[in-house]
mmCIF file of C-alpha atoms in Angstrom:
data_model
loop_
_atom_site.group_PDB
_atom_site.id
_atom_site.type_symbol
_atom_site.label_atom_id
_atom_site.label_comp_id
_atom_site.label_asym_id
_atom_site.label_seq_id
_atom_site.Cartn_x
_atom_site.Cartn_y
_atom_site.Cartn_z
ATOM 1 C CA UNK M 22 -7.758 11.210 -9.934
ATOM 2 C CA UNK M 23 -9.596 9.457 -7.451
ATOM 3 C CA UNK M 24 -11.491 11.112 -5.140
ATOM 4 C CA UNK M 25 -9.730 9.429 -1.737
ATOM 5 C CA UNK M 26 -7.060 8.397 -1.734
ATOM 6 C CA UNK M 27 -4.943 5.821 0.800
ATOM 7 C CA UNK M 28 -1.812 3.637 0.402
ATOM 8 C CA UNK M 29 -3.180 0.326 -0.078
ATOM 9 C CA UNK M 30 -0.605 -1.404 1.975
ATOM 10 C CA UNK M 31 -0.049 -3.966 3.409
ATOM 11 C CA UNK M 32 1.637 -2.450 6.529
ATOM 12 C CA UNK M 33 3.131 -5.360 8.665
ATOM 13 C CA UNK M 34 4.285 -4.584 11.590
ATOM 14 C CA UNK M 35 5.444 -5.951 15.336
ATOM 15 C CA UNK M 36 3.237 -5.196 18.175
ATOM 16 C CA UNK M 37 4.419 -2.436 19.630
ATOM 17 C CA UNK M 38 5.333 -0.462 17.281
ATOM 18 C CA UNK M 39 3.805 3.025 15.718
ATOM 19 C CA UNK M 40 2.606 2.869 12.583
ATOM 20 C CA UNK M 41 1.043 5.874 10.680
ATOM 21 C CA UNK M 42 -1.529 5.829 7.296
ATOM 22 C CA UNK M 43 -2.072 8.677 5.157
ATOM 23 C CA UNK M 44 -5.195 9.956 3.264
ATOM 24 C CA UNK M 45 -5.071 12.644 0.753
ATOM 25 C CA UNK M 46 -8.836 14.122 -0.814
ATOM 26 C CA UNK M 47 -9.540 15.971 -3.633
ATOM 27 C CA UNK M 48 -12.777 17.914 -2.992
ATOM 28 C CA UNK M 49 -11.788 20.853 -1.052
ATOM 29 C CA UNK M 50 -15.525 21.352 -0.060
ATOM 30 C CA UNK M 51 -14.828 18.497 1.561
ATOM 31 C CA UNK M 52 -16.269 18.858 5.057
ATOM 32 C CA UNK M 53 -16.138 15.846 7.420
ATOM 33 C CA UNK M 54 -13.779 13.378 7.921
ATOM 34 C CA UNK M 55 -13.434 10.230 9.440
ATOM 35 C CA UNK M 56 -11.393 6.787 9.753
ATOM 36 C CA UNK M 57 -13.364 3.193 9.988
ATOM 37 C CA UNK M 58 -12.012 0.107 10.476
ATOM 38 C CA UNK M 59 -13.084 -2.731 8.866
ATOM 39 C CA UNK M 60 -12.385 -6.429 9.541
ATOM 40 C CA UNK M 61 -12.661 -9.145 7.389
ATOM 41 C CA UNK M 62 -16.132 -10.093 5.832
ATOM 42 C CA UNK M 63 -17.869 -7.194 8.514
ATOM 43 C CA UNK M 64 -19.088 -3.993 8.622
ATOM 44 C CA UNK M 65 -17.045 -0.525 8.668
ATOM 45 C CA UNK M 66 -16.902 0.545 11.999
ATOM 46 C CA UNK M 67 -16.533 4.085 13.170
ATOM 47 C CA UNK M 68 -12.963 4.675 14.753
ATOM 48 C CA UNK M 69 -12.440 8.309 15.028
ATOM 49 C CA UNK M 70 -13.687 11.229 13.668
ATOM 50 C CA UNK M 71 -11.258 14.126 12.278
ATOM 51 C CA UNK M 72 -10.933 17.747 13.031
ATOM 52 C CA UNK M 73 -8.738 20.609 12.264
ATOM 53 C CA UNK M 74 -7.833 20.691 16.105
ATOM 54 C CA UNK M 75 -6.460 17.107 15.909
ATOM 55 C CA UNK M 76 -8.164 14.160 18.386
ATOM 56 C CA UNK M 77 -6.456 11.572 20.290
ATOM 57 C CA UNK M 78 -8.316 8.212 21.712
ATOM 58 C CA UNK M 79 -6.269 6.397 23.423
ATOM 59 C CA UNK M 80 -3.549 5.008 21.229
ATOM 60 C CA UNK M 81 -4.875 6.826 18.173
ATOM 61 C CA UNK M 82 -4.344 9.810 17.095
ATOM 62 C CA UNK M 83 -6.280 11.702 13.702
ATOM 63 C CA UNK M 84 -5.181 14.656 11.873
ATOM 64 C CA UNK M 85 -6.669 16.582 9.615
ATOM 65 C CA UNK M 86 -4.504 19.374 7.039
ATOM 66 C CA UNK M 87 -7.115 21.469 4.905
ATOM 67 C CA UNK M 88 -4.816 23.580 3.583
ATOM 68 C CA UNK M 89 -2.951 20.304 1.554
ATOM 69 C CA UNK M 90 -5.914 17.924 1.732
ATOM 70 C CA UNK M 91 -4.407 15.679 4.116
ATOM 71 C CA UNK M 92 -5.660 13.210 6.567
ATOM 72 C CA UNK M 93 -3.899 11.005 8.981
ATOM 73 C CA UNK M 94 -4.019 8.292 11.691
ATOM 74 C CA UNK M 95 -1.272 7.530 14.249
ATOM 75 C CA UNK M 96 -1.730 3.869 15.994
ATOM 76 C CA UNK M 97 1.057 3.860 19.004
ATOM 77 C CA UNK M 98 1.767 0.324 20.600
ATOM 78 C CA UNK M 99 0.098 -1.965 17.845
ATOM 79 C CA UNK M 100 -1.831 -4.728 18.835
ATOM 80 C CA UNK M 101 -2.153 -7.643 17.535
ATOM 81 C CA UNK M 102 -5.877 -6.749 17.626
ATOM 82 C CA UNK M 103 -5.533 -3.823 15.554
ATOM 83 C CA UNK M 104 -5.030 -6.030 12.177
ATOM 84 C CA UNK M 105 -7.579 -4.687 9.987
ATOM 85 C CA UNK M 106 -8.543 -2.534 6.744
ATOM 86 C CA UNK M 107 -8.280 1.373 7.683
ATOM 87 C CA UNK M 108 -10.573 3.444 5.734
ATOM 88 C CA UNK M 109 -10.330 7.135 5.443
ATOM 89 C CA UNK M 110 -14.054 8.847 4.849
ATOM 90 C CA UNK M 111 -14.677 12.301 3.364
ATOM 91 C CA UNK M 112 -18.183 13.611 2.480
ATOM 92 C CA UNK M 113 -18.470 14.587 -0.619
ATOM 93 C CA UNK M 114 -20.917 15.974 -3.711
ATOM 94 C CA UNK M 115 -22.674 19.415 -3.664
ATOM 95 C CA UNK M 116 -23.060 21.626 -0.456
ATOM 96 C CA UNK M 117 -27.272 21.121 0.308
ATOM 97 C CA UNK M 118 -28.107 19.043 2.834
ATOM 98 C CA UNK M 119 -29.068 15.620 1.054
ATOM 99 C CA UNK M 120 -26.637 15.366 -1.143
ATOM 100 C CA UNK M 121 -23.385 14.846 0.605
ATOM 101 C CA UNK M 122 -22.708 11.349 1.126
ATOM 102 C CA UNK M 123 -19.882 9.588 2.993
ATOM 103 C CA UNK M 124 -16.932 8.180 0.006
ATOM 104 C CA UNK M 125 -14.435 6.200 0.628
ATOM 105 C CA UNK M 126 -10.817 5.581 0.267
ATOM 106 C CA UNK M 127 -9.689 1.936 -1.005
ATOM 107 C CA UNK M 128 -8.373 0.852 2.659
ATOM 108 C CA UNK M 129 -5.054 0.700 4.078
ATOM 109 C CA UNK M 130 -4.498 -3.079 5.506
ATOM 110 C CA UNK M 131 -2.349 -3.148 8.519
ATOM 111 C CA UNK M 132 -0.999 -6.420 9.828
ATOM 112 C CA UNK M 133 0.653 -6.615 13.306
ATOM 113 C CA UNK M 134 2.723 -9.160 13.988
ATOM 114 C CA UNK M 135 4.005 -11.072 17.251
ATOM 115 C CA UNK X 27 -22.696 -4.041 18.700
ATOM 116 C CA UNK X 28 -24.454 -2.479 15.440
ATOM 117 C CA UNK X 29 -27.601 -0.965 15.882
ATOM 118 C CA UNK X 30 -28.318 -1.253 12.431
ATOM 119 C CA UNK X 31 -30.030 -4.396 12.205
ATOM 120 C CA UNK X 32 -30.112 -5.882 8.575
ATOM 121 C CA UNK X 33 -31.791 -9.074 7.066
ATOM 122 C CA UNK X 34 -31.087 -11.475 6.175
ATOM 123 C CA UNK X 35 -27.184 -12.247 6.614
ATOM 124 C CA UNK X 36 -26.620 -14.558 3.577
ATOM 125 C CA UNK X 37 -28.899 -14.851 0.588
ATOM 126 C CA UNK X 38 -28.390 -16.473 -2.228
ATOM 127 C CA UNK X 39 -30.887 -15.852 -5.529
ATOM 128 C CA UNK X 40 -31.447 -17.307 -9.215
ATOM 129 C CA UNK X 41 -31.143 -14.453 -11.989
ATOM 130 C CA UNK X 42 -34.734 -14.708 -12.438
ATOM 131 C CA UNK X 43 -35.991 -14.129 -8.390
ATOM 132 C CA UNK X 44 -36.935 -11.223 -6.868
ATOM 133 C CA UNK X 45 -35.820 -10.896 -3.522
ATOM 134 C CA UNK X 46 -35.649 -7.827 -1.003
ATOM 135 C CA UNK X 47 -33.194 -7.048 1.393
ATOM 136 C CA UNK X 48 -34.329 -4.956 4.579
ATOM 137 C CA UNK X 49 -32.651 -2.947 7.123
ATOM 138 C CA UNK X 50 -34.122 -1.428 10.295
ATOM 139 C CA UNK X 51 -32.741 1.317 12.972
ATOM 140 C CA UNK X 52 -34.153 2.920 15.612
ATOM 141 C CA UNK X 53 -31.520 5.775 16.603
ATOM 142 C CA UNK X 54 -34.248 8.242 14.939
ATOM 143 C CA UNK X 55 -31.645 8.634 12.199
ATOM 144 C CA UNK X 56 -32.566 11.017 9.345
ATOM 145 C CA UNK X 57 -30.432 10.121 6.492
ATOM 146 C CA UNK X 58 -30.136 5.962 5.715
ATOM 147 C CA UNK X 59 -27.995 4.570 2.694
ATOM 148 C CA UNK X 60 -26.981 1.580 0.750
ATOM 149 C CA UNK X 61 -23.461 0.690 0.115
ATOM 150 C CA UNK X 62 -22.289 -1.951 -2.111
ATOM 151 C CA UNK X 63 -19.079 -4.062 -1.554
ATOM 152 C CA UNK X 64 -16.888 -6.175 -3.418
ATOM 153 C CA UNK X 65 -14.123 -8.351 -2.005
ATOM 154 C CA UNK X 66 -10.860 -6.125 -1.556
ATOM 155 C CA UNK X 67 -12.498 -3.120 -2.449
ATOM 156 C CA UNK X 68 -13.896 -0.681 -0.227
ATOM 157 C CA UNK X 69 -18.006 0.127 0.224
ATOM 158 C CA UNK X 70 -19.315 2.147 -2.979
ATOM 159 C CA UNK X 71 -22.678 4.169 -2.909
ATOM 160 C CA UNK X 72 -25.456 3.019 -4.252
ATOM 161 C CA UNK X 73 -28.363 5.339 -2.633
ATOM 162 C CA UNK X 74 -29.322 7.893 -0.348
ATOM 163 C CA UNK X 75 -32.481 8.647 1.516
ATOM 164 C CA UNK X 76 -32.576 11.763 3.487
ATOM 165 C CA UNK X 77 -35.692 11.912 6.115
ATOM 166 C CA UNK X 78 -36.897 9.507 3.956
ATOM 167 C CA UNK X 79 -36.611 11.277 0.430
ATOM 168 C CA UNK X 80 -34.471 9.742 -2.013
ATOM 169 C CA UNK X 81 -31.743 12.359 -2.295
ATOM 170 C CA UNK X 82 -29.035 10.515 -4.191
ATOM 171 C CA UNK X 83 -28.760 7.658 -6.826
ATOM 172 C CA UNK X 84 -25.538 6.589 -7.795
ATOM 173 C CA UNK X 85 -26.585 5.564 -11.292
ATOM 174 C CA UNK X 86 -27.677 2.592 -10.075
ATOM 175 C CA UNK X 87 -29.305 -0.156 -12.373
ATOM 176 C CA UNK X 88 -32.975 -0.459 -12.147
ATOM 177 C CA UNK X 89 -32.905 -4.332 -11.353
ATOM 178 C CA UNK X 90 -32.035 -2.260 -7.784
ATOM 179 C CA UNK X 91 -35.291 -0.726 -6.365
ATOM 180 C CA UNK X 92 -34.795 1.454 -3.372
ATOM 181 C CA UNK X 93 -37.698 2.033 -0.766
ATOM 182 C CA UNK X 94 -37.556 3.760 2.936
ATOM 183 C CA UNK X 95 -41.662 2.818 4.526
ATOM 184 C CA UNK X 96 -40.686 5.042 7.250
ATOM 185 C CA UNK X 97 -37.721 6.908 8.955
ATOM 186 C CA UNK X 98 -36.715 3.595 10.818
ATOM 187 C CA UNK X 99 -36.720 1.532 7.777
ATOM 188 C CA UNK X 100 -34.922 1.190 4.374
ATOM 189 C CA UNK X 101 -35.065 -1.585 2.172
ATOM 190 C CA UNK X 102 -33.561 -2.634 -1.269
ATOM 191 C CA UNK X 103 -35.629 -4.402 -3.945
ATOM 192 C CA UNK X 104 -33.721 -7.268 -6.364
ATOM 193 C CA UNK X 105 -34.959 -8.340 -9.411
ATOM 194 C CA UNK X 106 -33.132 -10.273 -12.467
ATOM 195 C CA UNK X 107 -29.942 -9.951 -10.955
ATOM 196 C CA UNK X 108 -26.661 -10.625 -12.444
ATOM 197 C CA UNK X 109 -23.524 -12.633 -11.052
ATOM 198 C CA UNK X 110 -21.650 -10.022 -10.920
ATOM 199 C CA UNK X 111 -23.934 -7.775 -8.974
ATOM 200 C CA UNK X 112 -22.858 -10.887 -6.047
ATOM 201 C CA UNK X 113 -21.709 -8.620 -3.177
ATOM 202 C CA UNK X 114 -21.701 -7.660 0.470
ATOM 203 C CA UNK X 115 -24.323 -5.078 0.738
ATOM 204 C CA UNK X 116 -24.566 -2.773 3.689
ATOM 205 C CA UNK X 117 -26.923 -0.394 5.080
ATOM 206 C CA UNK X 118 -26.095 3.031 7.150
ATOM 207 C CA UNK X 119 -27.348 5.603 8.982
ATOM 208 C CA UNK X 120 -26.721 8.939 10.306
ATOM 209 C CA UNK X 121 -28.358 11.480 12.862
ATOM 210 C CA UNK X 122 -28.420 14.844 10.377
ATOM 211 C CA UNK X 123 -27.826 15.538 7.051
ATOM 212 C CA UNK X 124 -25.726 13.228 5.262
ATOM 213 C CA UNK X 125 -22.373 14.677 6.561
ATOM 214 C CA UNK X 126 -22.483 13.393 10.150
ATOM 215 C CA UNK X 127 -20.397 9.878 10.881
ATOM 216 C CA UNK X 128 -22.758 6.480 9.821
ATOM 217 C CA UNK X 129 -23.245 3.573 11.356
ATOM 218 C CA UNK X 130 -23.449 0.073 9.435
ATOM 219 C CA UNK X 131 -25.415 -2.784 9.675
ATOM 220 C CA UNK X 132 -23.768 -6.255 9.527
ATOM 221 C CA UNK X 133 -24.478 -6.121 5.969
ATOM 222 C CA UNK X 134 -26.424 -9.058 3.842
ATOM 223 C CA UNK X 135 -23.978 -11.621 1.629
ATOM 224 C CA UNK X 136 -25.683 -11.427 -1.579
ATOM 225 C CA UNK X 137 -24.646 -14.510 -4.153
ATOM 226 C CA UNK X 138 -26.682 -14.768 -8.200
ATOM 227 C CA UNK X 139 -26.475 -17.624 -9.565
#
């Protein structure tokens, strides 16, 4: 079993709409969580981080269940700007500081259409 | 834009070169790392550095030579590459230990031929 996990997609979907990606982990020592973005041939970037509370930016919304391992992101009104890969990140490895490391799920690509 | 600086952008290396690959950030990050992608996957580890120890090696071949100078500086040695080791690599950083959200250079456009 891998160790992230994400629907690969695609999503495609008209601007406007919501769309919503899942993320289930493994590790339950799991301790931070996050979703990047990546575009095509660049870097990850950051989008939100997760916590147990729940955080909203703007149009996005993360959520994090420990209890079933479960990750989320909400996107409300897609742009046509927000086509791009959607990584959910968990640390993982042993609990001493050094050896956690950021792993990733394979990407959920969402496509928003006019 | 990325403060993770990383050079060069596109490199492209015979199977018998040595090359490096260097990446630079001044956000007095303590932990740095090098990630390894492929096309249509997503970024796998390849090594850690943690205030500038090597904490973590992902089993990594030895024609890949890690080195961090200095706290602000991380670079990856190449040597008798392969074509399929032809990748995007990426560097990262974050402020503590290695559980706090990284940043990631533009990444260098490695091609063996």
């Amino acid at each position: 079993r891998k160790e992230v996990e994400q629907d690969p997609g695609p999503f495609n979907v008209p601007e406007g709409a919501t769309v919503a990606f899942n993320c289930t982990y493994s590790n339950s020592a799991s301790q931070s969580f996050f979703w990047y973005r990546q575009d095509c041939r660049k870097e990850p970037k950051l989008l939100m981080s997760v916590y147990s509370s729940g955080n909203e930016d703007g149009r996005f919304t993360a959520q994090l269940n420990r209890a079933s391992q479960y990750i989320s992101l909400l996107i409300r009104d897609s742009k046509l700007s927000d086509s791009a890969t959607y990584l959910c990140v968990v640390t993982s490895g042993v609990m001493d500081t050094g050896r956690r490391a950021l792993t990733f799920g394979s990407g959920t690509r969402l496509q928003v259409q006019p | 834009d990325t403060e993770v600086t990383q050079t060069p952008k596109h490199l492209v290396m015979g199977m018998t070169n040595k090359k490096s690959l260097k990446c630079e950030q001044h956000m007095g990050h303590r932990a740095m790392y090098w990630y390894k992608q492929k096309a249509k996957k997503p970024p796998e580890l390849m090594f850690v550095y943690s205030y500038e120890k090597l904490s973590i090696n992902e089993s990594v071949p030895s024609r890949f030579s890690p080195e961090c100078p200095n706290s602000s500086l991380l670079n990856l040695h190449l040597h008798a590459l392969q074509p399929e080791d032809s990748a995007l690599y990426l560097c990262a950083s974050s402020q503590g230990g290695a559980d706090t959200e990284a940043f990631f250079g533009q990444g260098t456009r490695l091609t063996v031929v």
